[in-house]
Every structure is written in C-alpha cells, then in structure tokens.
XYZ file of C-alpha atoms in Angstrom:
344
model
C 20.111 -13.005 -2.816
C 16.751 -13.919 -1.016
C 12.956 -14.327 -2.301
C 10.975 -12.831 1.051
C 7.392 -14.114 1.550
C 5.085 -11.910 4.482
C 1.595 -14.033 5.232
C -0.429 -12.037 6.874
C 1.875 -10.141 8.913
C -0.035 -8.280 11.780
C 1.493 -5.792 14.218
C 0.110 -4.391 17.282
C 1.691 -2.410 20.082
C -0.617 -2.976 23.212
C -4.004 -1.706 21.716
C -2.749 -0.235 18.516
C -2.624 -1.927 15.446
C 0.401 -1.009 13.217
C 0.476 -3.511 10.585
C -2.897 -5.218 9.246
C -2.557 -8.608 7.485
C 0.161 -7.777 5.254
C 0.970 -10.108 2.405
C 3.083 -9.728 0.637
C 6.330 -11.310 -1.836
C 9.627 -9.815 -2.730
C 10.840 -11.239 -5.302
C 15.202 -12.598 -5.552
C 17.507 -9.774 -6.767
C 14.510 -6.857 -7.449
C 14.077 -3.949 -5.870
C 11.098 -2.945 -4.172
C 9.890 0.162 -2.514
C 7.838 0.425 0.730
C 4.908 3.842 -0.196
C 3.300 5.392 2.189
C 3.246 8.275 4.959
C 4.819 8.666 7.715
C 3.240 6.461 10.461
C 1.880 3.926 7.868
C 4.003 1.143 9.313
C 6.504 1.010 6.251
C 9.943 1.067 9.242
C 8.136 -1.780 11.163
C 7.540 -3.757 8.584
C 10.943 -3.338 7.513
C 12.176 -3.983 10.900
C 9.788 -7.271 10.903
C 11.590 -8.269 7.987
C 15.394 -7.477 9.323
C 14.371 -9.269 12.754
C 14.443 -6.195 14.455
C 10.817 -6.586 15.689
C 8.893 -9.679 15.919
C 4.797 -9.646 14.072
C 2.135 -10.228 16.429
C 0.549 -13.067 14.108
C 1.794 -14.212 10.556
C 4.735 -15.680 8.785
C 8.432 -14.084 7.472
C 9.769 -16.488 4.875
C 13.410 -16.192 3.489
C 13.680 -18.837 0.165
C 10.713 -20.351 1.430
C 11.964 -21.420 5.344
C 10.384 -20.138 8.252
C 12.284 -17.466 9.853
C 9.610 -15.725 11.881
C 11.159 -16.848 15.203
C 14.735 -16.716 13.827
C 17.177 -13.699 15.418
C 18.344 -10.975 12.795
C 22.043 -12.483 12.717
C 20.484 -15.621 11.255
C 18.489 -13.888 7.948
C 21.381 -12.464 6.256
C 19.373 -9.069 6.223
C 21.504 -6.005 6.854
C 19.450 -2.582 7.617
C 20.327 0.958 6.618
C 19.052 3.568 8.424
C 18.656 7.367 7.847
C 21.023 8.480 10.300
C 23.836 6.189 8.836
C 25.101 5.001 11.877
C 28.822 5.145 11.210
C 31.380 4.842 14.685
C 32.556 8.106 14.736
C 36.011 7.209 16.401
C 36.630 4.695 13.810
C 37.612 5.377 10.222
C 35.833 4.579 6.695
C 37.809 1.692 6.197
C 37.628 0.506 9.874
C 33.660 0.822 9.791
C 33.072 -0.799 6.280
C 35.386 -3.486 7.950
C 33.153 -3.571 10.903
C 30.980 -6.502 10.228
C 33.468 -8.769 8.353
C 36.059 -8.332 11.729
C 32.664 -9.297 13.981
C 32.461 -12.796 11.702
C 36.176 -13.596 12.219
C 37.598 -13.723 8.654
C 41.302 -13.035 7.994
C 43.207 -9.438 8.005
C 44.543 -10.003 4.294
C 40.537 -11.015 3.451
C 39.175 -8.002 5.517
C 41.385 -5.324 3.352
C 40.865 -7.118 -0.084
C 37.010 -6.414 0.568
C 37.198 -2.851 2.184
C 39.544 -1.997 -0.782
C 37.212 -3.675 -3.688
C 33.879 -2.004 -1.790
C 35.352 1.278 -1.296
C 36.266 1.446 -5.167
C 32.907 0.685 -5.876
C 31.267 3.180 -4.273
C 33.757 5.807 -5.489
C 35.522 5.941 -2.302
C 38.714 5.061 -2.793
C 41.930 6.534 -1.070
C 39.346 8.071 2.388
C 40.062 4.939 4.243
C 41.398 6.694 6.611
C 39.328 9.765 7.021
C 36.837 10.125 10.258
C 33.068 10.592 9.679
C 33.194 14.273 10.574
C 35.571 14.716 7.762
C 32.901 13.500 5.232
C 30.038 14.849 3.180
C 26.424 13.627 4.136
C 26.962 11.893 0.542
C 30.286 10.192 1.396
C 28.606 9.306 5.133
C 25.541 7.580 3.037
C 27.730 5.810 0.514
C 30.394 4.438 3.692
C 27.179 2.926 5.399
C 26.126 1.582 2.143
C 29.669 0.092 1.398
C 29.577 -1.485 5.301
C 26.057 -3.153 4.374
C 27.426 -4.354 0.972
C 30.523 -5.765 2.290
C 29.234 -8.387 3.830
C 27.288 -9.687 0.808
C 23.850 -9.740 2.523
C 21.190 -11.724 0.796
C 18.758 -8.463 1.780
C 19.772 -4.986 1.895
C 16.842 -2.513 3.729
C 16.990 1.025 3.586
C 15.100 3.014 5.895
C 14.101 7.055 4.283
C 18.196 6.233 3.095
C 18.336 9.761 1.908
C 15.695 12.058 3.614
C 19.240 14.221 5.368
C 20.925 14.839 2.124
C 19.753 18.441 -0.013
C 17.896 17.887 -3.471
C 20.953 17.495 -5.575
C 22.856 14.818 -3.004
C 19.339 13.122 -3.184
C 18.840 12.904 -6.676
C 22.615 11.572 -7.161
C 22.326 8.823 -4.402
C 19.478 7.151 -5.797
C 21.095 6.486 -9.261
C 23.874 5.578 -7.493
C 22.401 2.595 -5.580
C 20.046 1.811 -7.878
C 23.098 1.045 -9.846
C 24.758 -0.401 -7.248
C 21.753 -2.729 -6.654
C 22.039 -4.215 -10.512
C 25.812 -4.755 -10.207
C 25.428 -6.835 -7.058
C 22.392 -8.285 -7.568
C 20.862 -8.107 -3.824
C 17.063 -8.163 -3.222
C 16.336 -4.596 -1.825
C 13.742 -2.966 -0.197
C 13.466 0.440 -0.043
C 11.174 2.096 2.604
C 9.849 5.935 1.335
C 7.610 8.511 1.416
C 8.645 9.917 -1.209
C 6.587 8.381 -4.433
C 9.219 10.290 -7.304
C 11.990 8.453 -5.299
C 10.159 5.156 -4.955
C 9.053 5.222 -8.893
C 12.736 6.205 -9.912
C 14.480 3.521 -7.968
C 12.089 0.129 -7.555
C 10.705 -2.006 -9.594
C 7.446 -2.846 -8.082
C 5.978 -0.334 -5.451
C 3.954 -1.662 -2.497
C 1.645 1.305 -1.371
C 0.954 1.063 2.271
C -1.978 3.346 3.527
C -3.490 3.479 7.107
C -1.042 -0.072 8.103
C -2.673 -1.451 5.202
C -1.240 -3.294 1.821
C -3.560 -1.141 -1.152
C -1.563 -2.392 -4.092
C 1.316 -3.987 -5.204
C 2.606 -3.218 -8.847
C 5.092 -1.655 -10.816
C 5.727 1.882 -10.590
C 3.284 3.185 -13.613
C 0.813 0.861 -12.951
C 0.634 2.725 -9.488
C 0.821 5.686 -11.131
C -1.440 5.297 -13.850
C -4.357 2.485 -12.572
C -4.037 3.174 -8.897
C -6.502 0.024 -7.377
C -8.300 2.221 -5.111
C -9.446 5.800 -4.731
C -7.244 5.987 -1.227
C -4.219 4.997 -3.426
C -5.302 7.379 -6.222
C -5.449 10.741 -3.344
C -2.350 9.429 -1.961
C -0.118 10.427 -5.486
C -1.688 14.088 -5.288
C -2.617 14.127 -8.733
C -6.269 12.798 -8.845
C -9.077 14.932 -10.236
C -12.875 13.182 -9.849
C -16.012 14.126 -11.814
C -19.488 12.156 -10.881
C -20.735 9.691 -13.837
C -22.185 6.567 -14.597
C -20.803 3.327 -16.734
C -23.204 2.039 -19.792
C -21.808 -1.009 -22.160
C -18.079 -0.274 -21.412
C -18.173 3.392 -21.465
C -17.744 6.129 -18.476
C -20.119 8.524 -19.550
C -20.048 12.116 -17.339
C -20.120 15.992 -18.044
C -16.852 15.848 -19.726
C -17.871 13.585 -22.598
C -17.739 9.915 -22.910
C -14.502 7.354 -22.148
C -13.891 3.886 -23.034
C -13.253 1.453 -19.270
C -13.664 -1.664 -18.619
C -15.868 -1.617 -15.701
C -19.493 -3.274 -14.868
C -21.993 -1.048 -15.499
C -23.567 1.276 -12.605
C -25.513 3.805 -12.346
C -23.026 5.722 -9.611
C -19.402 6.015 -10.314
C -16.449 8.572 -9.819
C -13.940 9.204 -12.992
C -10.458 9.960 -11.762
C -8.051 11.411 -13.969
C -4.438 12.497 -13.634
C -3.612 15.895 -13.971
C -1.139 15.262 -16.877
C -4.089 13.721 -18.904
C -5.840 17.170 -18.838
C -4.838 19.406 -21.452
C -5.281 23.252 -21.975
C -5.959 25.269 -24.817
C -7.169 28.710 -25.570
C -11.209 29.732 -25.281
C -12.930 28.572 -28.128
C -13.796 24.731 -28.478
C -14.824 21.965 -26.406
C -15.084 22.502 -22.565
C -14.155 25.476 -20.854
C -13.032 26.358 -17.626
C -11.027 29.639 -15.823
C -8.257 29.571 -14.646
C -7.803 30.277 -10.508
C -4.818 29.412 -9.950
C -1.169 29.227 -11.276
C 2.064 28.188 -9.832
C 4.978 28.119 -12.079
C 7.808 25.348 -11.030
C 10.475 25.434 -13.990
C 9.398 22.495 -16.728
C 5.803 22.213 -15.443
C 3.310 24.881 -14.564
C 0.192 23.678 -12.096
C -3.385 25.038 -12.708
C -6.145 24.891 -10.907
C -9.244 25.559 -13.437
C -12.692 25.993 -12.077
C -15.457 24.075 -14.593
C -18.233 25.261 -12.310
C -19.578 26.204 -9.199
C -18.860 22.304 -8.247
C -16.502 21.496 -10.186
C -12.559 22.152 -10.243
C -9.529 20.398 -11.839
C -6.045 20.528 -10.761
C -3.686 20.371 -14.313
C -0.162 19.841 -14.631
C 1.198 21.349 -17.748
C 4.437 21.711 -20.044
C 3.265 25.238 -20.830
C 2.981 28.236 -19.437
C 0.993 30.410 -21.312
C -2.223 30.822 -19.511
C -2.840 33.510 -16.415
C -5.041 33.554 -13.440
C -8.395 34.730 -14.873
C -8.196 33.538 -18.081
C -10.911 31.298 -20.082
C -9.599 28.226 -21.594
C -10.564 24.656 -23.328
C -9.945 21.959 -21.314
C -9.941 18.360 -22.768
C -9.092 15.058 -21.002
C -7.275 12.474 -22.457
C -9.998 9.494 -23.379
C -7.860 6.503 -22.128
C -6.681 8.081 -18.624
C -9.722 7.845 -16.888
C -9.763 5.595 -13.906
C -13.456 4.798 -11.953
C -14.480 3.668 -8.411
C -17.376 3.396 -6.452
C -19.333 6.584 -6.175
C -19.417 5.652 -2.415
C -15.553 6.234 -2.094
C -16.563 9.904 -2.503
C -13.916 12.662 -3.321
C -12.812 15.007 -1.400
C-alpha cells in the first residue's frame, strides 16, 4: 500500500496548460476517484502519478519520499488502461504471469500466484484460453488479475470500463471495488462517469477545466458541491436569485436555513431530488413542460414563470406535460454562491 502526496502539480504541453497546481493526498489503502470530463487532465495526472509523464513544476510523493524524478519501475504503481492491453499471442495465465516472469522469481512461485489470482477474480480453469476467446468482462478482469499479481502498492485505472455494455459495467465495479477491500491497495480510479465514481470511491476529487474544485466524499460532492462549476458539472442543479439575512436564504420560493454571511446577492441551488411535486392546490405552483419517463425515476421540467424553470427528478409518475402542480423544495437542500457565478 502507498499514501500519494501531489504539491502543486502543474502540466503544460508547449503553450497549453493541462494540469493547474494540483494538490492533492491519497490516502494508504482508500480508493479514490479522479471526476471530471473528458480533456480535464484526469489520464495525465494519472500518468504523472504512474511515472508515465513527468509535471512541469511540483512534487509526487510515495510514503512521504520524493519520487518526482524517479522512473515508473521504481513507484510500485501499476496502470490499467481501457483497452486492457492483454498480448494476444499469449494466454490468461501467461499474461497475468507477465510481470512476475519480467522480475525473475521462480516457475513453482510464478504458478502459485497466477493460480491464487486467477481464483480470485473468478477465473479459474481459462489459463489457457487466448484473449479472443474471452468476454470484454473476462479481458477486464485478466488485466486486473496481471496488475494485482504483482502486489503493487498503487493500482490506476484509466475509464477501466467505458468498452463493456451497461450490465458488464455495473458488475465490474462491484467486483473491484471488492477486490480493492480484500487486498487492501490504494486505488485511483480516473472517470467521467460521476454514478461510477460515487459507487466505487471513497473520496471523489472533481477536476474541472485542469483544475482541483473539491475533494470530499462522494455525498458531500453530491450534496454541498464547493462551487457553482462543481454544482453544473453533476447535472442536477436548479438556481433561483435571493439574498441571505441572519442565517437564512430568503428568495421567491420561501425562506431556508444556511450558514452563509449575509449578502444582499446570492444564487440558491438545489438538487432536483429535493424538489417535490404534488397536485394544484397549495403552496407554489408551476406547469409542467416536460416529461421523460426512465423506469424508477421520471424527470420534469416545470416552468415557475416566464424566468423561472426547475428541472425535478421524481419517484412518481403521475403528472403529464401541461399539467398544474405544487412544487415544494426541501428546506435543508439548498446550497448558495455568489450571485456573480451566474446560472446558466
């Protein structure tokens, strides 16, 4: 296992800047999840951590020694990437055995550990099956069983599972997020996808425009995002103009406990799971726009004015496009930021 320390880690290639000042601490034996789009500089970050790419200022610490300057052989960091990279002229067991035949250790030693990996990953008895006779689940959990093998301090997965279809996906991340407990590696997981990075990690670092916005655990993200960027980024933000008196948010919609300073120009943000529905009658209203069923939620859009919209995630499905109903937000959900961040 490793703790990882970044001090303002800065990346630029020629006059682009990739990375800004990134600091940042992983802690020994958790796993952590890289957020942001694609382009962010999430996969050279991770690469800056592997030693794949060297920062163009800063410091990479490993247990608290300098290994900025140090090649990627040295850090005990292994790398995953989303096209799996398995030999495809070599078997599963003679690519899990890869990297323990590069470091020299003995035949009997080499098939003990392919054996004991290969059961763990639920592989057993496809030693000797090629790559092209595998699923895109099998290929994922061979690569993963030729990182593990080698009992790397880090393990780095790059978009792991962005080829495998929705069920394959969903299956993969319990699996090594299960896999990660029982061996106890520090991980870091490098998404764009914020359901996979809440599921799997333990803290989320949100990266937006090369930039560290926040560093917490997944519903703190979720639920107090630290900036409005962060709060567009999760797609669920809905903003209404107010001002904060004595500890309350007071707008349109009523008035909400926060513990803000008080200003006379603010922007509420809540979560479109905080909004509820009801029928016409009491409270606020609104009317319906638009509806798009999806299974176990339904998403509204509900129009409170000429100016005003919300976009509400709901367990129920009752209401239609056209329709008046009550809309009431949940007191404690609201979130507020400078007025000069201005929505969208």
């Amino acid at each position: 296992m490793a703790n990882i320390k970044l001090v303002d880690v800065c990346k630029k290639f020629g006059a682009k800047e990739t990375l800004s000042n990134i600091a940042l601490e992983i802690h020994d034996g958790e796993m952590l999840a890289l957020l942001g789009p694609s382009g962010s500089g999430k996969t050279t970050l991770l690469k800056i951590v592997a030693g794949l790419e060297q920062p163009t200022s800063g410091r990479v610490f490993f247990n608290e020694v300098d290994y900025t300057d140090a090649p990627a052989q040295k850090r005990k960091a292994i790398i995953v990437f989303q096209d799996y990279g398995l030999f495809p002229h070599m078997t599963v067991g003679q690519n899990v055995a890869f990297g323990l035949r590069a470091r020299g250790e003995e035949r009997q030693q080499i098939l003990t550990k392919v054996k004991n990996i290969l059961q763990l990953v639920q592989l057993s008895g496809r030693e000797s099956s090629l790559p092209a006779e595998l699923s895109g689940g099998e290929k994922q959990r061979v690569a993963l069983a030729r990182a593990c093998v080698v009992e790397p301090g880090v393990l780095l997965l790059d978009e792991p599972f962005s080829n495998l279809d929705t069920s394959l996906r969903l299956g993969m991340r319990e699996f090594v997020a299960a896999l990660q407990k029982k061996l106890k590696f520090t991980c870091v997981l490098v998404t764009h996808d914020k359901e996979e990075a809440f599921m799997m990690s333990e803290r989320v670092a949100v990266i937006l425009d090369n930039r560290l916005e926040q560093v917490a655990p997944p519903e703190i993200i979720y639920r107090k995002p630290a900036t409005k960027k962060v709060a567009d980024f999760m797609g669920d933000a809905n903003y209404v103009p107010g001002k904060v008196i004595s500890g309350k948010f007071v707008c349109e919609l009523g008035v909400m406990p926060v513990n803000e300073p008080d200003t006379d120009a603010a922007l509420g943000m809540f979560q479109g799971d905080q909004i509820s529905l009801g029928r016409a009658g009491t409270g606020f209203s609104g009317t319906v726009t638009a509806r798009k069923f999806a299974g176990k939620l339904t998403y509204y859009t509900v129009a409170m004015g000429p100016h005003l919209s919300f976009k509400v995630t709901s367990v129920t499905s009752d209401f239609l496009v056209g329709e008046t109903v009550s809309v009431a937000v949940a007191p404690s959900g609201v979130n507020v930021y400078p007025l000069a961040e201005e929505s969208p």
